[in-house]
Coordinates of C-alpha atoms in Angstrom, one line a residue:
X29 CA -13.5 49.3 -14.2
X30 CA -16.9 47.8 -15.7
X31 CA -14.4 46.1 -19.0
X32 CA -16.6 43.5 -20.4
X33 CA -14.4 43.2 -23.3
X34 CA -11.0 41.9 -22.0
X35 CA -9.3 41.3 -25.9
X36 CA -10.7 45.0 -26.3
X37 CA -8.4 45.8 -22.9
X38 CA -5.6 43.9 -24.2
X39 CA -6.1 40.7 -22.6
X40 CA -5.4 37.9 -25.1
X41 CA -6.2 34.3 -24.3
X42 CA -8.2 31.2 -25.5
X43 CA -11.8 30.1 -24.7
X44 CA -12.1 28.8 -20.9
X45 CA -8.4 30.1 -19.9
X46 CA -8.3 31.4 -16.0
X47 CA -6.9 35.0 -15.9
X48 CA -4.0 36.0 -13.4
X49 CA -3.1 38.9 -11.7
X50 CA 0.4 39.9 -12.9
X51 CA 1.4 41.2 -9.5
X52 CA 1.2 44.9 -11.1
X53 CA -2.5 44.9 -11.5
X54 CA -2.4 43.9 -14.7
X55 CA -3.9 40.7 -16.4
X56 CA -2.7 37.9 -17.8
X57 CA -4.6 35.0 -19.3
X58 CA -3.2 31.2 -18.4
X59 CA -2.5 28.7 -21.7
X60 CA -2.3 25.9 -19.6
X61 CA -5.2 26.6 -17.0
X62 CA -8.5 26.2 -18.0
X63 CA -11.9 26.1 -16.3
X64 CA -15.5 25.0 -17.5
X65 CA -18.3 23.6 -16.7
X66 CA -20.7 21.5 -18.7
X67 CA -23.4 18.9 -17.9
X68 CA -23.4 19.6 -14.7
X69 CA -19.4 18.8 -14.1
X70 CA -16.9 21.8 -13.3
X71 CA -13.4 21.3 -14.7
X72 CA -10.0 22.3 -13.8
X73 CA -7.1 21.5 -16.2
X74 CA -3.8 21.9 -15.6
X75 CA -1.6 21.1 -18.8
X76 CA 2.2 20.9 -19.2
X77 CA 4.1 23.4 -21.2
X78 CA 5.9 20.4 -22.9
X79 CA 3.1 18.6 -24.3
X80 CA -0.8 20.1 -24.3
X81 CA -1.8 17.0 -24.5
X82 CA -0.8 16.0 -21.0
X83 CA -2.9 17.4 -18.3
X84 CA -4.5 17.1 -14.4
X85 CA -8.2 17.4 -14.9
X86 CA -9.9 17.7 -11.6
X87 CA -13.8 16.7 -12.5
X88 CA -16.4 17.7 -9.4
X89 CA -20.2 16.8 -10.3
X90 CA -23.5 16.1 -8.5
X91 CA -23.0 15.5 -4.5
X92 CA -19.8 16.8 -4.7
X93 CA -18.2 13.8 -6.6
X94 CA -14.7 14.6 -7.5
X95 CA -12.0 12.6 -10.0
X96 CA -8.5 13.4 -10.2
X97 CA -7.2 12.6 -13.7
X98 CA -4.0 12.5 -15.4
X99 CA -3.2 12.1 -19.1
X100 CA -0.2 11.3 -21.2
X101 CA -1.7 11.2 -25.0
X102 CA 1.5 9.7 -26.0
X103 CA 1.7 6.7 -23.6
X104 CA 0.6 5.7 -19.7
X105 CA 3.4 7.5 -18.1
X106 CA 1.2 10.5 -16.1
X107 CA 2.0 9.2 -12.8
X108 CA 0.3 10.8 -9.8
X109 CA 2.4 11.2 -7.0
X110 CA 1.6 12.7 -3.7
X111 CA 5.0 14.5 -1.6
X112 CA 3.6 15.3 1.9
X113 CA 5.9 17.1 4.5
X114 CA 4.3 15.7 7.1
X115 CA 1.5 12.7 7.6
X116 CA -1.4 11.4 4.7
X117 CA -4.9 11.1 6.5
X118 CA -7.5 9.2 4.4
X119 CA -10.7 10.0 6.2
X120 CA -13.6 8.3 4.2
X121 CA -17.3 8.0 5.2
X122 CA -17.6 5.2 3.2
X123 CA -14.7 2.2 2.3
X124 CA -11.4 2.9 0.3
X125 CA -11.0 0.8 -2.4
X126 CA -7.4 0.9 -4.3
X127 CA -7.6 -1.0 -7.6
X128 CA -4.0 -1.6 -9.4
X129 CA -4.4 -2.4 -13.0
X130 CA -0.4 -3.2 -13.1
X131 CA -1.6 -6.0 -10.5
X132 CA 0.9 -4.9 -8.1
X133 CA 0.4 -3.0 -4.5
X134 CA 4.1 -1.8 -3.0
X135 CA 4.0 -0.8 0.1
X136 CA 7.2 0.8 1.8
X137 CA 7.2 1.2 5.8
X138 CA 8.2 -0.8 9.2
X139 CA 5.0 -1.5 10.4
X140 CA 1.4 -1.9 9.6
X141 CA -0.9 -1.3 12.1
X142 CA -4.8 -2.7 11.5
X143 CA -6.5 -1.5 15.1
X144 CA -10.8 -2.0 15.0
X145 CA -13.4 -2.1 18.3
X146 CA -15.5 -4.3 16.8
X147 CA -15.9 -8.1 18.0
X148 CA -13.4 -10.6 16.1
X149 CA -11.6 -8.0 14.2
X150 CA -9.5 -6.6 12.7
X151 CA -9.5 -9.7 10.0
X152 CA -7.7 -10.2 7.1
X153 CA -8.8 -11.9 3.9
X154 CA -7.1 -13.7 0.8
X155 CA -9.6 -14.5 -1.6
X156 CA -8.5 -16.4 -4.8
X157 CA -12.0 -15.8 -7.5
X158 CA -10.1 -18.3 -10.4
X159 CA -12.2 -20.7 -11.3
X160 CA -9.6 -23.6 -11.0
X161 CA -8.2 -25.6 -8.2
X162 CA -5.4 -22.7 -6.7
X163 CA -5.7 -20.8 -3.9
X164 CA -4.5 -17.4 -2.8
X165 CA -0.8 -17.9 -1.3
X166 CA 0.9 -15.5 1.9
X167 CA 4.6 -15.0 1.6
X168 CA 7.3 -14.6 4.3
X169 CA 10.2 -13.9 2.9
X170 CA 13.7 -13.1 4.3
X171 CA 15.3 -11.0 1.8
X172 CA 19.0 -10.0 3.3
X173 CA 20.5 -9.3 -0.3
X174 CA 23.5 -12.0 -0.2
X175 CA 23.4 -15.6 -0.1
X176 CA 21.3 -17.3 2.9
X177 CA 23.3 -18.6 5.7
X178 CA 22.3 -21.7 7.8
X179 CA 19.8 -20.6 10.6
X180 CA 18.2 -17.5 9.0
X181 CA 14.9 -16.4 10.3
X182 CA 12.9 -16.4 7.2
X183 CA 9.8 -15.4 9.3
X184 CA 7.5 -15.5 12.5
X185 CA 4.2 -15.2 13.2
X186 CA 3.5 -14.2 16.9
X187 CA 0.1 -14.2 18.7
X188 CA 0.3 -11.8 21.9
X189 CA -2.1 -10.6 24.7
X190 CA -2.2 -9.1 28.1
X191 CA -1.7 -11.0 31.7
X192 CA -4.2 -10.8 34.1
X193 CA -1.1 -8.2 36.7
X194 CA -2.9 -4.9 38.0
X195 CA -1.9 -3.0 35.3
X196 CA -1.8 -5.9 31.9
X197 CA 1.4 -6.3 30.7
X198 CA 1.6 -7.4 26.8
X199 CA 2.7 -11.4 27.0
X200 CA 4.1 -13.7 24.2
X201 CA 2.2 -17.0 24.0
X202 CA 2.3 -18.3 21.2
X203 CA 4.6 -18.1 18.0
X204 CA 5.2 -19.9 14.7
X205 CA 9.3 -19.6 13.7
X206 CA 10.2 -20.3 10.0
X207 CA 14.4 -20.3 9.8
X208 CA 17.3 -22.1 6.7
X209 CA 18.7 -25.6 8.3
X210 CA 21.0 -25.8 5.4
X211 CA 21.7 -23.2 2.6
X212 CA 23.6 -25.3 0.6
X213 CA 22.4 -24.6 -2.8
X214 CA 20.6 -28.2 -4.1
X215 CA 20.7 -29.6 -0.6
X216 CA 18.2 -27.0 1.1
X217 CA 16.8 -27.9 4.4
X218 CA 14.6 -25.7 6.3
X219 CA 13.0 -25.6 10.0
X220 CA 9.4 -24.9 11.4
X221 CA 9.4 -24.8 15.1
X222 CA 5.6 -24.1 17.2
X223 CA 6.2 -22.8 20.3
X224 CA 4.2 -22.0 23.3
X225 CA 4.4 -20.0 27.0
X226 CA 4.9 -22.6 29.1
X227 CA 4.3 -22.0 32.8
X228 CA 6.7 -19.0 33.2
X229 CA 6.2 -16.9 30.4
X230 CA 8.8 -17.8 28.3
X231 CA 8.3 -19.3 24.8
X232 CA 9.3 -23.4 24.7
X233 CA 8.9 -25.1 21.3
X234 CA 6.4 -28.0 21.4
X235 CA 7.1 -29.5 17.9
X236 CA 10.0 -29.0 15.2
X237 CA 10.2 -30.0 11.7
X238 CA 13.7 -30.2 10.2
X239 CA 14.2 -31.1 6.5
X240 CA 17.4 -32.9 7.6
X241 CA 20.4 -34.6 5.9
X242 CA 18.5 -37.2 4.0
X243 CA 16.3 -36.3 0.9
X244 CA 12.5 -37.2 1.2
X245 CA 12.9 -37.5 4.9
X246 CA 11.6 -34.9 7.8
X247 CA 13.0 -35.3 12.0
X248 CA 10.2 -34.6 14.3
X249 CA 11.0 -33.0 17.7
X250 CA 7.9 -32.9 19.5
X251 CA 8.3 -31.8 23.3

């Protein structure tokens, strides 16, 4: 009761360390937790009993502004990595911006879902800022991990909306097909078909583009 001097009360530990209970009322003082707080930012560090010099800091300042840091001193390995049993809500007041200094973004699921209420949204945009003559590039890409075979879907891209029934029912009325004509390694051919509902609900394809037999040379279906 009333100890003010915890080395005097056999407490040993380092400037800033967070003390434990034991589980037996006694105390024990953490090497690799820490707290401070200094020019107005309170910090939590959490370092590895490997190396001291890899840590989480956890930074919260003014307004509540809060970093998550890690450190590798040795080299840029302190991934972050967050293991949810159950869902990730990201529930921001303002925008979420996700910045990828390794330039690339890997995304692992079956479906992306962009839903907004606002008028001509949700909209997507590719914006190229080189100052030079490219522009920004959208891949479909059928992947199937063995050789392509002759009439492979590489992609689609379908526009869909409701009929005008009692209750709407979700119609197809439009699609854009992408598929291999021929996979025969130097002699690739591929074909693009545009198709429309036509009259009945079902899809019909109003123009074709096949690379054909003959180098240099596209056959036109239209109709």
């Amino acid at each position: 009761n009333n100890i003010t001097d915890l080395h005097g009360a056999g407490v040993d530990g380092d400037s800033t360390s967070l003390l434990t209970d034991n589980g037996s009322g006694g105390i024990s003082s953490q090497a690799y937790l820490t707290f401070r707080n200094s020019g107005n930012v309170s910090t939590l560090n959490l370092y590895s009993n490997e190396d001291t010099g890899d840590k989480l800091t956890v930074s919260t300042t003014t307004h509540g502004a809060t970093t998550l840091t890690t450190t590798d001193d040795d080299a840029t390995a302190a991934h972050f990595e967050i293991a949810a049993d159950g869902d990730i809500t990201l529930d921001a007041a303002g925008d979420i911006a996700l910045e990828a200094a390794g330039n690339d973004l890997t995304l692992d699921a079956d479906n992306f879902i962009f839903t907004s209420a606002t008028t001509y949204t949700p909209s997507i945009y590719l914006i190229n800022q080189t100052d030079d003559l490219s522009g920004p590039i959208l891949y479909l890409q059928n992947q199937r991990g063995a050789a392509g075979e002759d009439n492979d879907y590489l992609g689609s891209i379908v526009f869909k909306g409701y009929d005008d029934q009692g209750t709407p029912g979700t119609q197809h009325y439009a699609q854009i097909t992408s598929q291999i004509h021929d996979a025969t390694s130097g002699e690739e051919s591929g074909i693009l078909n545009l198709q429309v509902a036509n009259h009945d609900g079902g899809l019909g394809t109003g123009l074709t583009l096949t690379g054909g037999s003959v180098d240099n040379e596209i056959d036109v279906i239209v109709g």
